[in-house]
PDB file of C-alpha atoms in Angstrom:
ATOM      1  CA  UNK C   1       0.145   0.311  -0.144  1.00  0.00           C
ATOM      2  CA  UNK C   2       1.845   3.619   0.680  1.00  0.00           C
ATOM      3  CA  UNK C   3       4.784   2.395   2.075  1.00  0.00           C
ATOM      4  CA  UNK C   4       5.025   0.526  -1.816  1.00  0.00           C
ATOM      5  CA  UNK C   5       7.182   2.752  -3.024  1.00  0.00           C
ATOM      6  CA  UNK C   6       9.996   1.999  -0.526  1.00  0.00           C
ATOM      7  CA  UNK C   7      10.074  -1.536  -0.598  1.00  0.00           C
ATOM      8  CA  UNK C   8      10.311  -1.189  -3.979  1.00  0.00           C
ATOM      9  CA  UNK C   9      13.700   0.703  -3.807  1.00  0.00           C
ATOM     10  CA  UNK C  10      15.059  -0.687  -1.578  1.00  0.00           C
ATOM     11  CA  UNK C  11      13.876  -4.428  -3.794  1.00  0.00           C
ATOM     12  CA  UNK C  12      15.102  -2.296  -7.281  1.00  0.00           C
ATOM     13  CA  UNK C  13      18.495  -0.866  -6.190  1.00  0.00           C
ATOM     14  CA  UNK C  14      19.670  -4.273  -4.223  1.00  0.00           C
ATOM     15  CA  UNK C  15      18.852  -6.684  -6.833  1.00  0.00           C
ATOM     16  CA  UNK C  16      21.250  -4.936  -8.404  1.00  0.00           C
ATOM     17  CA  UNK C  17      24.072  -6.101  -7.181  1.00  0.00           C
ATOM     18  CA  UNK C  18      22.033  -8.775  -4.602  1.00  0.00           C
ATOM     19  CA  UNK C  19      20.129 -10.853  -7.600  1.00  0.00           C
ATOM     20  CA  UNK C  20      18.398 -13.095  -4.372  1.00  0.00           C
ATOM     21  CA  UNK C  21      16.167  -9.892  -3.000  1.00  0.00           C
ATOM     22  CA  UNK C  22      12.587 -10.480  -3.670  1.00  0.00           C
ATOM     23  CA  UNK C  23       9.453  -8.664  -3.378  1.00  0.00           C
ATOM     24  CA  UNK C  24       6.718  -9.766  -2.216  1.00  0.00           C
ATOM     25  CA  UNK C  25       4.030  -8.350  -3.932  1.00  0.00           C
ATOM     26  CA  UNK C  26       0.832 -11.127  -3.705  1.00  0.00           C
ATOM     27  CA  UNK C  27      -0.793  -9.916  -7.238  1.00  0.00           C
ATOM     28  CA  UNK C  28      -3.575 -11.277  -8.019  1.00  0.00           C
ATOM     29  CA  UNK C  29      -4.045 -13.056  -4.172  1.00  0.00           C
ATOM     30  CA  UNK C  30      -0.349 -14.757  -4.910  1.00  0.00           C
ATOM     31  CA  UNK C  31       0.425 -13.759  -0.918  1.00  0.00           C
ATOM     32  CA  UNK C  32       0.831 -17.251   0.268  1.00  0.00           C
ATOM     33  CA  UNK C  33       1.985 -18.702  -2.638  1.00  0.00           C
ATOM     34  CA  UNK C  34       4.735 -15.558  -2.769  1.00  0.00           C
ATOM     35  CA  UNK C  35       5.822 -17.296   0.789  1.00  0.00           C
ATOM     36  CA  UNK C  36       5.761 -21.322   0.533  1.00  0.00           C
ATOM     37  CA  UNK C  37       9.323 -21.177   0.163  1.00  0.00           C
ATOM     38  CA  UNK C  38      10.093 -19.084   3.038  1.00  0.00           C
ATOM     39  CA  UNK C  39      12.243 -20.435   6.029  1.00  0.00           C
ATOM     40  CA  UNK C  40      14.973 -20.473   8.818  1.00  0.00           C
ATOM     41  CA  UNK C  41      17.114 -19.587   6.271  1.00  0.00           C
ATOM     42  CA  UNK C  42      15.082 -15.828   4.764  1.00  0.00           C
ATOM     43  CA  UNK C  43      14.619 -12.904   6.110  1.00  0.00           C
ATOM     44  CA  UNK C  44      11.228 -10.441   5.630  1.00  0.00           C
ATOM     45  CA  UNK C  45      11.811  -6.810   5.514  1.00  0.00           C
ATOM     46  CA  UNK C  46       8.470  -5.255   6.403  1.00  0.00           C
ATOM     47  CA  UNK C  47       7.439  -1.710   6.503  1.00  0.00           C
ATOM     48  CA  UNK C  48       3.922  -0.184   7.545  1.00  0.00           C
ATOM     49  CA  UNK C  49       2.998   2.735   9.801  1.00  0.00           C
ATOM     50  CA  UNK C  50      -0.319   3.582  10.933  1.00  0.00           C
ATOM     51  CA  UNK C  51      -2.696   2.176  10.185  1.00  0.00           C
ATOM     52  CA  UNK C  52      -0.821  -0.769  10.231  1.00  0.00           C
ATOM     53  CA  UNK C  53      -1.543  -3.323   6.547  1.00  0.00           C
ATOM     54  CA  UNK C  54      -3.075  -6.004   7.952  1.00  0.00           C
ATOM     55  CA  UNK C  55      -1.363  -8.184   5.207  1.00  0.00           C
ATOM     56  CA  UNK C  56       1.705  -6.778   5.756  1.00  0.00           C
ATOM     57  CA  UNK C  57       1.222  -7.550   9.794  1.00  0.00           C
ATOM     58  CA  UNK C  58       0.195 -11.052   8.537  1.00  0.00           C
ATOM     59  CA  UNK C  59       3.202 -11.675   7.023  1.00  0.00           C
ATOM     60  CA  UNK C  60       6.515 -11.004   9.374  1.00  0.00           C
ATOM     61  CA  UNK C  61       4.122 -12.972  11.458  1.00  0.00           C
ATOM     62  CA  UNK C  62       3.677 -15.763   9.525  1.00  0.00           C
ATOM     63  CA  UNK C  63       7.539 -15.078   8.445  1.00  0.00           C
ATOM     64  CA  UNK C  64       8.359 -14.923  12.038  1.00  0.00           C
ATOM     65  CA  UNK C  65       6.329 -18.607  12.803  1.00  0.00           C
ATOM     66  CA  UNK C  66       8.654 -20.143  10.083  1.00  0.00           C
ATOM     67  CA  UNK C  67      11.545 -18.865  11.611  1.00  0.00           C
ATOM     68  CA  UNK C  68      12.409 -16.500   9.182  1.00  0.00           C
ATOM     69  CA  UNK C  69      14.373 -13.344  10.661  1.00  0.00           C
ATOM     70  CA  UNK C  70      12.524 -10.221  10.477  1.00  0.00           C
ATOM     71  CA  UNK C  71      13.322  -6.498  10.189  1.00  0.00           C
ATOM     72  CA  UNK C  72      10.329  -3.305  10.245  1.00  0.00           C
ATOM     73  CA  UNK C  73      10.497  -0.024   9.250  1.00  0.00           C
ATOM     74  CA  UNK C  74       7.838   1.054  11.050  1.00  0.00           C
ATOM     75  CA  UNK C  75       6.631   4.163  13.081  1.00  0.00           C
ATOM     76  CA  UNK C  76       6.480   3.168  16.188  1.00  0.00           C
ATOM     77  CA  UNK C  77       8.243   0.526  18.639  1.00  0.00           C
ATOM     78  CA  UNK C  78       4.915  -0.260  19.784  1.00  0.00           C
ATOM     79  CA  UNK C  79       3.785  -1.060  15.819  1.00  0.00           C
ATOM     80  CA  UNK C  80       2.318  -4.392  15.080  1.00  0.00           C
ATOM     81  CA  UNK C  81       5.251  -5.328  13.321  1.00  0.00           C
ATOM     82  CA  UNK C  82       7.524  -4.490  16.013  1.00  0.00           C
ATOM     83  CA  UNK C  83       6.145  -7.444  18.132  1.00  0.00           C
ATOM     84  CA  UNK C  84       7.655 -10.358  15.460  1.00  0.00           C
ATOM     85  CA  UNK C  85      10.905  -8.081  14.589  1.00  0.00           C
ATOM     86  CA  UNK C  86      14.362  -8.955  15.113  1.00  0.00           C
ATOM     87  CA  UNK C  87      14.964  -5.445  14.684  1.00  0.00           C
ATOM     88  CA  UNK C  88      13.135  -2.716  14.968  1.00  0.00           C
ATOM     89  CA  UNK C  89      14.254   0.484  12.472  1.00  0.00           C
ATOM     90  CA  UNK C  90      11.488   3.048  13.509  1.00  0.00           C
ATOM     91  CA  UNK C  91      11.333   6.209  11.902  1.00  0.00           C
ATOM     92  CA  UNK C  92       9.198   9.489  11.710  1.00  0.00           C
ATOM     93  CA  UNK C  93       6.299   9.865   9.018  1.00  0.00           C
ATOM     94  CA  UNK C  94       4.277  12.835  10.575  1.00  0.00           C
ATOM     95  CA  UNK C  95       3.574  15.312   8.146  1.00  0.00           C
ATOM     96  CA  UNK C  96       0.976  18.423   7.206  1.00  0.00           C
ATOM     97  CA  UNK C  97      -0.495  16.815   4.408  1.00  0.00           C
ATOM     98  CA  UNK C  98      -3.596  13.799   4.689  1.00  0.00           C
ATOM     99  CA  UNK C  99      -0.786  11.404   3.744  1.00  0.00           C
ATOM    100  CA  UNK C 100       1.640  10.542   6.035  1.00  0.00           C
ATOM    101  CA  UNK C 101       5.763  11.511   4.683  1.00  0.00           C
ATOM    102  CA  UNK C 102       7.583   8.840   3.432  1.00  0.00           C
ATOM    103  CA  UNK C 103      10.737  10.840   3.016  1.00  0.00           C
ATOM    104  CA  UNK C 104      12.597   9.040   6.418  1.00  0.00           C
ATOM    105  CA  UNK C 105      12.117   6.618   5.271  1.00  0.00           C
ATOM    106  CA  UNK C 106      12.949   6.635   1.716  1.00  0.00           C
ATOM    107  CA  UNK C 107      16.216   8.061   3.320  1.00  0.00           C
ATOM    108  CA  UNK C 108      16.985   4.446   6.006  1.00  0.00           C
ATOM    109  CA  UNK C 109      15.604   2.647   2.091  1.00  0.00           C
ATOM    110  CA  UNK C 110      18.886   4.553   0.823  1.00  0.00           C
ATOM    111  CA  UNK C 111      21.216   4.116   4.116  1.00  0.00           C
ATOM    112  CA  UNK C 112      20.203   0.754   3.847  1.00  0.00           C
ATOM    113  CA  UNK C 113      21.187  -0.211   0.193  1.00  0.00           C
ATOM    114  CA  UNK C 114      24.523   1.937   0.958  1.00  0.00           C
ATOM    115  CA  UNK C 115      25.239  -0.083   3.915  1.00  0.00           C
ATOM    116  CA  UNK C 116      24.828  -3.445   1.768  1.00  0.00           C
ATOM    117  CA  UNK C 117      26.537  -2.874  -1.163  1.00  0.00           C
ATOM    118  CA  UNK C 118      29.310  -1.664   1.337  1.00  0.00           C
ATOM    119  CA  UNK C 119      28.897  -4.939   3.195  1.00  0.00           C
ATOM    120  CA  UNK C 120      29.149  -7.104   0.268  1.00  0.00           C
ATOM    121  CA  UNK C 121      32.795  -5.756  -0.652  1.00  0.00           C
ATOM    122  CA  UNK C 122      33.881  -7.131  -3.730  1.00  0.00           C
ATOM    123  CA  UNK C 123      31.585  -9.533  -5.117  1.00  0.00           C
ATOM    124  CA  UNK C 124      28.528  -7.110  -4.391  1.00  0.00           C
ATOM    125  CA  UNK C 125      30.909  -4.322  -6.778  1.00  0.00           C
ATOM    126  CA  UNK C 126      31.630  -6.849  -9.647  1.00  0.00           C
ATOM    127  CA  UNK C 127      27.942  -7.521  -9.551  1.00  0.00           C
ATOM    128  CA  UNK C 128      26.902  -4.401  -9.523  1.00  0.00           C
ATOM    129  CA  UNK C 129      29.554  -3.850 -12.064  1.00  0.00           C
ATOM    130  CA  UNK C 130      27.761  -6.632 -14.980  1.00  0.00           C
ATOM    131  CA  UNK C 131      24.404  -4.885 -13.867  1.00  0.00           C
ATOM    132  CA  UNK C 132      25.350  -2.145 -15.209  1.00  0.00           C
ATOM    133  CA  UNK C 133      26.930  -3.291 -18.300  1.00  0.00           C
ATOM    134  CA  UNK C 134      24.278  -5.429 -18.902  1.00  0.00           C
ATOM    135  CA  UNK C 135      22.348  -2.180 -18.834  1.00  0.00           C
ATOM    136  CA  UNK C 136      24.031  -0.438 -20.886  1.00  0.00           C
ATOM    137  CA  UNK C 137      24.184  -3.208 -23.468  1.00  0.00           C
ATOM    138  CA  UNK C 138      19.846  -3.173 -23.401  1.00  0.00           C
ATOM    139  CA  UNK C 139      20.453   0.779 -24.195  1.00  0.00           C
ATOM    140  CA  UNK C 140      18.287   1.199 -20.776  1.00  0.00           C
ATOM    141  CA  UNK C 141      19.717   4.671 -20.031  1.00  0.00           C
ATOM    142  CA  UNK C 142      19.524   7.567 -22.818  1.00  0.00           C
ATOM    143  CA  UNK C 143      22.310   8.983 -21.920  1.00  0.00           C
ATOM    144  CA  UNK C 144      23.073  12.659 -22.575  1.00  0.00           C
ATOM    145  CA  UNK C 145      24.513  14.001 -25.533  1.00  0.00           C
ATOM    146  CA  UNK C 146      27.625  15.598 -23.953  1.00  0.00           C
ATOM    147  CA  UNK C 147      28.059  12.480 -22.844  1.00  0.00           C
ATOM    148  CA  UNK C 148      27.701  10.373 -25.643  1.00  0.00           C
ATOM    149  CA  UNK C 149      30.342  12.695 -27.774  1.00  0.00           C
ATOM    150  CA  UNK C 150      32.405  12.351 -24.284  1.00  0.00           C
ATOM    151  CA  UNK C 151      32.546   8.307 -24.541  1.00  0.00           C
ATOM    152  CA  UNK C 152      33.161   8.825 -28.553  1.00  0.00           C
ATOM    153  CA  UNK C 153      36.232  10.266 -28.319  1.00  0.00           C
ATOM    154  CA  UNK C 154      37.308   8.273 -25.314  1.00  0.00           C
ATOM    155  CA  UNK C 155      37.441   5.080 -27.667  1.00  0.00           C
TER     156      UNK C 155
END
């Protein structure tokens, strides 16, 4: 629900250097199917803020019952996610808007990704380099004209 942008960013960025990362979506009612292989060697990152999404809380409880490590990003140490989490990362989400802010959660997501990349060491950097080469080969990014010209000059 509202935390999908944070979860998607972590998934997107981490997949560039760690192919084992999966984003659970539950699209078309398939969440139980996606959780089938979850076990003690896995870690579930659960993200939810008040009002807490029932499906996220249920998933975190299920993961913990299976022995997976649950890490929560949430707004309070009293969050239902914190009840089952091995680690709880609390971020503020107050906003003058009707919708709560995801700014702090996104900043935390960026810090988590940077930490995991650094912790992955040379292997993570090598995988990231391969991923970038594959994206370049696929023509994923539109380069600015001055960058294209600089690339031709250096060849």
